C-alpha cells in the first residue's frame, strides 16, 4: 500500500527534545484489584527520569545545549475514583463520573508527584477543559503556564478537568487532548502508551493481522484500518489515536503508539520494541495554522465543488463561488471543515462570514458580495492564511 511504507527508517526516541507521554487508564489502574499499578508506574517513572536527564541519547552529552523536556498526559481519574469508591461495574452517568474523577484525580496527582519525586523531578498538575485549547486566548494562556513549568524543569502532569467538564465541553478522550497539548507546546514527539502495541492493518483479533511500523501520511486507507468511528467501543480506541495522529503530525509533532503492557515502556521503544510511528510531513505549518488544524470541534462544514478543491490544492484561497453547500451554525472567525464533493475532508479553516451570510453568498461571484449582503466583505470565504489543507 502506497501510504504505508517501511522504507524510511523509524525515528529514534533519543532524537526528540520535547516529548509528551500519554498514559491510558487501563495501564494505570488495575480495575479488578481496584488499585493503581504502582510497580508499572514506578518503572515508567525511571524511564521518564532517564529521558529528562537526557539519557537514551547516543554520543556524549557535552556540548548539547537543549535539555530534554517531558510532559505527561495521565488518564485514570475516573477509573481510579471508581475503584476507590467501589462503584458498581457498567457505564457511569455523567455526574457519577464527574464525582468519581474528583476522588480519583487527587490520588492520581499525589501518585505522580511521589513517583516523579523519587527521581528528583517536580510534578506540576495541569487540568484543562476543551475551551483551554479551542479558544485562542485561553490556549495562549495555558501554553505560557506550561512553558513556565518546563522552564523550571518541572514535569507537567496533565489531564482533562473531568469534574467540571460536561458532555458538550469535553474532549472525552485523552488521545486527542494529548495531541492538542503536544501541538500547544510544540513538542516534537507524542508517545501514546496503551494496551495495544500499534496500528494493525486489520482488527488484531482477526488472523494474519500485521502491525504497521511506520505511517508516513494518514490517508483514508490508514483511517480505515482503525475501524469504524462513532461506536461506543471506539472511545479511546484506535479511532481517537488516529485523530490524535492527524492533529499532531499536521502541526509538526511526530507520534508513536506503543505498548504500555511492559515494564519500562519508554526504554522498550528506545530499544526497538514493536510500535507504530506516525511521521510529520516535510513542511510543518505555522503556529496559527497548528491551532486551526487541531481544532477539535469545527462549528460547521463547507462542501465545495471539484474546481474549488483543485484551486485549494494549488494554494489558492476558497472563494464563495466554489461553495456548494453549508452546514452548521457558525459565527465569523469560527473553524469549519472543508469537504469535497465526495465528502472527503480537504482541510480546515477559519471562515470570514457567519453562517447566514455564507449561505447567501455561496455559489456566487465575489464581485456580487456587496449587492447581496449590503456590505463589502472579504472576497475569500476562507483566506489561504486561515486555511490548513489535510497533510499540509
Ligand atoms: N480524563 C479521563 C480520566 O482521567 C480519561 C479519558 C480517557 O480515557 O482517554 O479518567
Short mmCIF file of C-alpha atoms and ligand atoms in Angstrom, two decimals:
data_model
loop_
_atom_site.label_atom_id
_atom_site.label_comp_id
_atom_site.label_asym_id
_atom_site.label_seq_id
_atom_site.Cartn_x
_atom_site.Cartn_y
_atom_site.Cartn_z
CA UNK A 1 0.00 0.00 0.00
CA UNK A 2 1.50 3.32 -1.07
CA UNK A 3 0.50 5.20 2.09
CA UNK A 4 2.29 2.84 4.40
CA UNK A 5 5.88 2.01 3.88
CA UNK A 6 8.78 0.61 5.79
CA UNK A 7 11.42 2.18 3.60
CA UNK A 8 12.25 5.32 5.65
CA UNK A 9 13.84 4.46 8.95
CA UNK A 10 11.73 4.78 12.09
CA UNK A 11 12.91 7.69 14.22
CA UNK A 12 14.82 7.05 17.48
CA UNK A 13 13.39 8.19 20.80
CA UNK A 14 16.71 9.85 21.61
CA UNK A 15 16.30 12.25 18.69
CA UNK A 16 13.45 14.13 20.35
CA UNK A 17 13.86 17.09 22.68
CA UNK A 18 10.30 17.71 23.92
CA UNK A 19 8.20 14.62 24.49
CA UNK A 20 4.59 14.28 25.64
CA UNK A 21 3.85 10.84 27.10
CA UNK A 22 0.17 9.89 27.27
CA UNK A 23 -0.72 7.09 29.65
CA UNK A 24 -4.07 5.32 29.31
CA UNK A 25 -6.39 4.46 32.22
CA UNK A 26 -6.16 0.70 31.73
CA UNK A 27 -2.39 0.83 32.26
CA UNK A 28 -2.54 2.91 35.41
CA UNK A 29 -5.45 1.30 37.16
CA UNK A 30 -5.94 -2.38 37.81
CA UNK A 31 -9.73 -2.34 37.79
CA UNK A 32 -10.10 -5.92 39.02
CA UNK A 33 -7.92 -5.27 42.07
CA UNK A 34 -9.32 -1.74 42.45
CA UNK A 35 -5.91 -0.07 42.74
CA UNK A 36 -3.10 1.64 40.88
CA UNK A 37 -0.47 -0.42 39.07
CA UNK A 38 2.27 1.09 41.21
CA UNK A 39 5.11 -1.18 40.11
CA UNK A 40 4.50 -0.45 36.48
CA UNK A 41 4.18 3.25 37.16
CA UNK A 42 7.46 3.17 39.08
CA UNK A 43 9.15 1.61 36.02
CA UNK A 44 7.71 4.33 33.80
CA UNK A 45 8.97 6.98 36.23
CA UNK A 46 12.51 5.56 35.86
CA UNK A 47 12.21 5.94 32.07
CA UNK A 48 10.84 9.47 32.36
CA UNK A 49 13.72 10.39 34.65
CA UNK A 50 16.24 8.98 32.15
CA UNK A 51 14.71 10.99 29.33
CA UNK A 52 14.51 14.10 31.47
CA UNK A 53 18.19 13.68 32.36
CA UNK A 54 18.97 13.34 28.68
CA UNK A 55 19.72 9.65 28.68
CA UNK A 56 18.78 7.34 25.78
CA UNK A 57 20.96 9.64 23.72
CA UNK A 58 23.73 8.27 21.60
CA UNK A 59 27.06 10.02 21.94
CA UNK A 60 28.43 12.36 24.60
CA UNK A 61 26.09 14.82 26.27
CA UNK A 62 28.71 17.60 26.33
CA UNK A 63 28.01 20.47 24.07
CA UNK A 64 24.32 19.73 23.86
CA UNK A 65 22.58 22.98 24.59
CA UNK A 66 18.98 21.95 24.97
CA UNK A 67 17.84 19.68 27.77
CA UNK A 68 15.01 17.32 27.05
CA UNK A 69 11.51 18.27 28.30
CA UNK A 70 9.00 15.63 29.28
CA UNK A 71 5.27 16.18 29.83
CA UNK A 72 2.81 13.55 30.98
CA UNK A 73 -0.85 13.36 29.98
CA UNK A 74 -2.32 10.99 32.50
CA UNK A 75 -5.74 9.39 32.31
CA UNK A 76 -7.11 7.34 35.15
CA UNK A 77 -9.01 9.83 37.31
CA UNK A 78 -12.40 8.28 36.64
CA UNK A 79 -11.14 4.68 36.74
CA UNK A 80 -9.25 5.25 39.97
CA UNK A 81 -12.09 7.17 41.63
CA UNK A 82 -14.42 4.40 40.65
CA UNK A 83 -12.09 1.82 42.24
CA UNK A 84 -11.62 3.84 45.43
CA UNK A 85 -15.38 4.36 45.76
CA UNK A 86 -16.11 0.74 44.81
CA UNK A 87 -18.74 1.84 42.28
CA UNK A 88 -20.55 -0.99 40.53
CA UNK A 89 -19.39 -2.10 37.05
CA UNK A 90 -21.15 -0.66 33.98
CA UNK A 91 -21.44 2.74 32.36
CA UNK A 92 -21.41 5.71 34.73
CA UNK A 93 -23.81 8.63 34.43
CA UNK A 94 -22.05 11.93 33.70
CA UNK A 95 -22.47 13.28 37.25
CA UNK A 96 -21.17 10.00 38.67
CA UNK A 97 -18.05 10.05 36.51
CA UNK A 98 -17.50 13.73 37.36
CA UNK A 99 -17.67 12.98 41.08
CA UNK A 100 -15.55 9.82 40.67
CA UNK A 101 -12.92 11.92 38.88
CA UNK A 102 -12.79 14.30 41.86
CA UNK A 103 -11.80 11.38 44.08
CA UNK A 104 -9.52 9.74 41.53
CA UNK A 105 -7.65 12.84 40.35
CA UNK A 106 -6.41 13.79 43.82
CA UNK A 107 -4.96 10.30 44.33
CA UNK A 108 -3.57 10.25 40.81
CA UNK A 109 -1.81 13.59 41.25
CA UNK A 110 -0.30 12.50 44.56
CA UNK A 111 0.97 9.29 43.00
CA UNK A 112 2.62 11.11 40.08
CA UNK A 113 4.15 13.61 42.46
CA UNK A 114 5.59 10.76 44.58
CA UNK A 115 6.74 8.65 41.64
CA UNK A 116 8.49 11.52 39.84
CA UNK A 117 9.70 12.97 43.14
CA UNK A 118 11.51 9.69 43.86
CA UNK A 119 13.79 10.67 40.94
CA UNK A 120 14.14 14.32 41.98
CA UNK A 121 11.62 15.55 39.43
CA UNK A 122 8.92 18.03 40.39
CA UNK A 123 5.44 17.31 39.06
CA UNK A 124 3.04 20.17 38.30
CA UNK A 125 -0.62 19.33 37.86
CA UNK A 126 -2.47 20.99 34.97
CA UNK A 127 -6.18 20.29 34.49
CA UNK A 128 -7.63 21.58 31.24
CA UNK A 129 -11.06 21.86 29.67
CA UNK A 130 -11.85 21.96 25.96
CA UNK A 131 -12.02 25.77 25.91
CA UNK A 132 -8.39 25.95 27.03
CA UNK A 133 -7.30 24.65 23.66
CA UNK A 134 -10.18 25.74 21.42
CA UNK A 135 -10.29 29.44 22.32
CA UNK A 136 -7.21 31.20 21.10
CA UNK A 137 -6.71 33.47 24.13
CA UNK A 138 -7.12 30.65 26.66
CA UNK A 139 -4.87 28.48 24.52
CA UNK A 140 -2.09 31.06 24.69
CA UNK A 141 -2.61 31.38 28.44
CA UNK A 142 -2.44 27.63 29.08
CA UNK A 143 0.60 27.46 26.83
CA UNK A 144 2.50 30.08 28.79
CA UNK A 145 1.76 28.36 32.12
CA UNK A 146 3.08 25.06 30.79
CA UNK A 147 6.07 26.82 29.26
CA UNK A 148 6.90 28.28 32.69
CA UNK A 149 6.72 24.81 34.29
CA UNK A 150 9.10 23.48 31.64
CA UNK A 151 11.44 26.42 32.13
CA UNK A 152 11.56 25.45 35.82
CA UNK A 153 12.37 21.87 34.75
CA UNK A 154 9.09 20.57 36.24
CA UNK A 155 7.19 17.70 34.62
CA UNK A 156 3.66 18.90 33.85
CA UNK A 157 1.12 16.16 34.59
CA UNK A 158 -1.95 16.98 32.56
CA UNK A 159 -5.49 15.64 32.49
CA UNK A 160 -8.90 16.86 31.49
CA UNK A 161 -10.71 18.60 34.33
CA UNK A 162 -13.32 15.85 34.29
CA UNK A 163 -15.05 17.11 37.42
CA UNK A 164 -16.32 20.23 35.72
CA UNK A 165 -16.33 19.21 32.05
CA UNK A 166 -19.82 18.38 30.83
CA UNK A 167 -20.68 16.47 27.68
CA UNK A 168 -20.69 19.46 25.32
CA UNK A 169 -17.41 20.86 26.55
CA UNK A 170 -15.38 17.69 26.93
CA UNK A 171 -12.58 16.17 24.97
CA UNK A 172 -13.78 12.86 26.40
CA UNK A 173 -10.61 11.04 25.42
CA UNK A 174 -7.07 11.83 26.38
CA UNK A 175 -5.61 10.82 23.00
CA UNK A 176 -6.84 13.98 21.31
CA UNK A 177 -6.23 16.02 24.45
CA UNK A 178 -2.62 14.82 24.44
CA UNK A 179 -2.28 15.75 20.75
CA UNK A 180 -3.63 19.22 21.46
CA UNK A 181 -1.21 19.64 24.35
CA UNK A 182 1.68 18.36 22.24
CA UNK A 183 0.98 20.87 19.49
CA UNK A 184 0.35 23.63 22.03
CA UNK A 185 3.86 23.24 23.46
CA UNK A 186 5.45 22.48 20.05
CA UNK A 187 6.54 19.06 21.26
CA UNK A 188 8.48 17.12 18.66
CA UNK A 189 7.09 13.77 19.83
CA UNK A 190 3.85 12.43 21.27
CA UNK A 191 4.03 8.92 22.76
CA UNK A 192 0.69 7.16 23.22
CA UNK A 193 1.14 4.29 25.65
CA UNK A 194 -1.83 1.99 25.52
CA UNK A 195 -2.84 -1.63 25.78
CA UNK A 196 -2.14 -2.19 22.08
CA UNK A 197 1.34 -2.01 20.59
CA UNK A 198 0.39 -0.12 17.47
CA UNK A 199 -1.81 0.09 14.40
CA UNK A 200 -2.67 -3.17 12.63
CA UNK A 201 -3.74 -3.49 9.03
CA UNK A 202 -6.94 -5.23 10.22
CA UNK A 203 -8.52 -5.90 13.63
CA UNK A 204 -5.77 -7.59 15.70
CA UNK A 205 -8.24 -10.33 16.68
CA UNK A 206 -8.51 -11.44 13.02
CA UNK A 207 -5.92 -13.96 11.91
CA UNK A 208 -2.94 -12.62 9.97
CA UNK A 209 -3.24 -9.01 11.16
CA UNK A 210 0.09 -7.22 10.67
CA UNK A 211 1.48 -4.36 12.72
CA UNK A 212 2.30 -1.28 10.63
CA UNK A 213 5.68 0.03 11.84
CA UNK A 214 5.60 3.37 10.04
CA UNK A 215 2.85 5.62 8.71
CA UNK A 216 4.20 8.44 6.58
CA UNK A 217 0.83 10.06 5.99
CA UNK A 218 -2.61 9.44 7.47
CA UNK A 219 -4.66 8.61 4.40
CA UNK A 220 -8.27 7.35 4.25
CA UNK A 221 -6.79 3.80 4.00
CA UNK A 222 -4.94 4.31 7.27
CA UNK A 223 -8.10 5.63 8.87
CA UNK A 224 -9.99 2.58 7.64
CA UNK A 225 -7.51 0.33 9.45
CA UNK A 226 -8.53 1.97 12.72
CA UNK A 227 -12.07 0.64 12.25
CA UNK A 228 -15.42 2.35 12.18
CA UNK A 229 -15.77 5.58 14.13
CA UNK A 230 -18.65 6.56 16.31
CA UNK A 231 -19.13 3.26 18.10
CA UNK A 232 -19.23 3.19 21.89
CA UNK A 233 -16.19 0.95 21.88
CA UNK A 234 -14.09 3.30 19.80
CA UNK A 235 -13.68 5.92 22.53
CA UNK A 236 -10.05 5.99 23.47
CA UNK A 237 -9.51 3.21 20.91
CA UNK A 238 -7.63 3.33 17.62
CA UNK A 239 -10.02 5.87 16.08
CA UNK A 240 -9.15 8.60 18.59
CA UNK A 241 -5.47 7.66 18.28
CA UNK A 242 -5.57 8.26 14.54
CA UNK A 243 -7.42 11.54 15.14
CA UNK A 244 -4.63 12.43 17.56
CA UNK A 245 -2.12 11.49 14.88
CA UNK A 246 -3.75 13.87 12.41
CA UNK A 247 -3.65 16.76 14.87
CA UNK A 248 -0.08 16.04 15.92
CA UNK A 249 1.56 15.32 12.59
CA UNK A 250 -0.09 18.26 10.79
CA UNK A 251 1.41 20.51 13.45
CA UNK A 252 4.91 19.06 13.13
CA UNK A 253 4.79 16.62 16.06
CA UNK A 254 5.74 13.00 15.37
CA UNK A 255 3.66 10.37 17.14
CA UNK A 256 4.28 6.81 18.25
CA UNK A 257 1.74 4.28 19.52
CA UNK A 258 3.41 1.70 21.72
CA UNK A 259 2.51 -0.91 24.28
CA UNK A 260 2.36 0.08 27.90
CA UNK A 261 1.84 -3.53 28.85
CA UNK A 262 5.54 -3.95 29.56
CA UNK A 263 7.76 -2.64 32.35
CA UNK A 264 9.91 0.32 31.27
CA UNK A 265 7.75 1.07 28.22
CA UNK A 266 9.79 4.07 27.03
CA UNK A 267 13.07 2.21 27.23
CA UNK A 268 11.35 -0.56 25.25
CA UNK A 269 10.62 1.95 22.45
CA UNK A 270 14.22 3.19 22.57
CA UNK A 271 15.37 -0.43 22.33
CA UNK A 272 13.28 -1.00 19.21
CA UNK A 273 10.11 -2.69 20.51
CA UNK A 274 7.28 -3.17 18.01
CA UNK A 275 5.27 0.06 17.71
CA UNK A 276 3.76 2.34 15.07
CA UNK A 277 5.43 5.64 14.19
CA UNK A 278 3.50 8.43 12.50
CA UNK A 279 5.74 10.92 10.74
CA UNK A 280 5.14 14.61 10.18
CA UNK A 281 5.00 15.97 6.65
CA UNK A 282 8.12 17.72 5.39
CA UNK A 283 6.82 21.27 5.88
CA UNK A 284 5.26 21.79 9.28
CA UNK A 285 2.82 24.68 9.42
CA UNK A 286 2.92 27.94 11.38
CA UNK A 287 1.76 28.21 14.98
CA UNK A 288 -1.53 29.80 13.94
CA UNK A 289 -2.19 27.07 11.40
CA UNK A 290 -1.37 24.42 14.00
CA UNK A 291 -4.12 25.78 16.13
CA UNK A 292 -6.58 25.77 13.23
CA UNK A 293 -5.60 22.25 12.18
CA UNK A 294 -6.03 20.87 15.66
CA UNK A 295 -9.45 22.38 16.36
CA UNK A 296 -11.49 19.51 17.72
CA UNK A 297 -14.91 20.94 17.22
CA UNK A 298 -15.31 22.77 13.93
CA UNK A 299 -18.59 24.69 14.03
CA UNK A 300 -19.67 23.91 10.52
CA UNK A 301 -18.86 22.34 7.18
CA UNK A 302 -18.46 23.77 3.70
CA UNK A 303 -18.96 21.37 0.83
CA UNK A 304 -17.11 22.67 -2.19
CA UNK A 305 -17.04 21.75 -5.87
CA UNK A 306 -14.26 19.92 -7.71
CA UNK A 307 -12.91 23.16 -9.23
CA UNK A 308 -12.52 24.70 -5.79
CA UNK A 309 -10.80 21.55 -4.49
CA UNK A 310 -8.28 21.83 -7.33
CA UNK A 311 -7.77 25.56 -6.62
CA UNK A 312 -7.16 24.91 -2.92
CA UNK A 313 -4.66 22.20 -3.80
CA UNK A 314 -2.84 24.78 -5.95
CA UNK A 315 -2.50 27.01 -2.90
CA UNK A 316 -5.42 29.37 -3.55
CA UNK A 317 -7.98 30.76 -1.09
CA UNK A 318 -11.57 29.50 -1.06
CA UNK A 319 -13.99 31.81 -2.85
CA UNK A 320 -17.76 31.81 -2.27
CA UNK A 321 -18.26 30.69 -5.89
CA UNK A 322 -16.79 27.25 -5.11
CA UNK A 323 -19.07 26.54 -2.15
CA UNK A 324 -21.95 24.21 -2.93
CA UNK A 325 -23.46 23.57 0.49
CA UNK A 326 -23.13 24.91 4.01
CA UNK A 327 -23.88 23.05 7.24
CA UNK A 328 -23.82 24.19 10.85
CA UNK A 329 -24.39 27.36 12.82
CA UNK A 330 -21.12 29.26 12.97
CA UNK A 331 -20.01 32.81 13.51
CA UNK A 332 -17.42 34.83 11.65
CA UNK A 333 -13.93 33.56 12.52
CA UNK A 334 -15.09 30.10 13.62
CA UNK A 335 -13.30 26.96 12.49
CA UNK A 336 -15.07 25.00 9.73
CA UNK A 337 -14.36 21.76 7.94
CA UNK A 338 -14.00 21.86 4.19
CA UNK A 339 -15.15 18.80 2.29
CA UNK A 340 -15.00 17.92 -1.37
CA UNK A 341 -17.99 16.82 -3.49
CA UNK A 342 -17.48 13.21 -2.30
CA UNK A 343 -17.49 14.24 1.36
CA UNK A 344 -13.73 13.69 1.86
CA UNK A 345 -12.11 16.20 4.21
CA UNK A 346 -9.93 18.61 2.24
CA UNK A 347 -8.90 20.89 5.07
CA UNK A 348 -9.95 23.18 7.88
CA UNK A 349 -10.11 26.92 8.06
CA UNK A 350 -11.44 29.99 9.77
CA UNK A 351 -14.44 31.35 7.91
CA UNK A 352 -14.75 35.05 7.10
CA UNK A 353 -18.59 35.12 7.22
CA UNK A 354 -21.22 33.87 9.64
CA UNK A 355 -23.48 31.01 8.57
CA UNK A 356 -26.34 33.25 7.47
CA UNK A 357 -24.21 35.45 5.22
CA UNK A 358 -22.21 32.47 3.94
CA UNK A 359 -25.48 30.84 2.88
CA UNK A 360 -26.41 33.96 0.89
CA UNK A 361 -23.12 34.30 -0.97
CA UNK A 362 -22.38 30.61 -1.64
CA UNK A 363 -22.04 29.78 -5.31
CA UNK A 364 -21.88 33.48 -6.17
CA UNK A 365 -19.14 35.63 -7.57
CA UNK A 366 -17.10 37.65 -5.05
CA UNK A 367 -17.95 40.77 -7.06
CA UNK A 368 -21.62 40.36 -6.02
CA UNK A 369 -20.94 40.25 -2.25
CA UNK A 370 -21.68 43.95 -1.75
CA UNK A 371 -25.02 43.83 -3.54
CA UNK A 372 -26.09 40.57 -1.86
CA UNK A 373 -25.13 41.43 1.72
CA UNK A 374 -25.32 45.21 1.62
CA UNK A 375 -21.71 45.46 2.78
CA UNK A 376 -18.45 44.62 1.10
CA UNK A 377 -16.75 41.78 2.98
CA UNK A 378 -13.65 39.80 2.02
CA UNK A 379 -13.70 38.26 -1.44
CA UNK A 380 -12.43 34.98 0.05
CA UNK A 381 -14.80 32.97 2.21
CA UNK A 382 -11.77 31.23 3.75
CA UNK A 383 -8.50 33.02 3.17
CA UNK A 384 -5.39 30.99 2.40
CA UNK A 385 -3.70 32.24 5.60
CA UNK A 386 -6.60 30.87 7.63
CA UNK A 387 -6.66 27.52 5.87
CA UNK A 388 -4.90 24.27 6.59
CA UNK A 389 -5.09 21.55 3.98
CA UNK A 390 -5.08 17.91 5.06
CA UNK A 391 -1.49 16.73 5.21
CA UNK A 392 -0.14 20.29 4.84
N1 LIG B 1 -9.76 12.06 31.54
C1 LIG B 1 -10.20 10.70 31.78
C2 LIG B 1 -9.74 10.22 33.16
O1 LIG B 1 -8.77 10.71 33.69
C3 LIG B 1 -9.64 9.72 30.78
C4 LIG B 1 -10.08 9.87 29.37
C5 LIG B 1 -9.51 8.72 28.51
O2 LIG B 1 -9.57 7.57 28.97
O3 LIG B 1 -9.00 8.95 27.44
O4 LIG B 1 -10.34 9.34 33.71
#
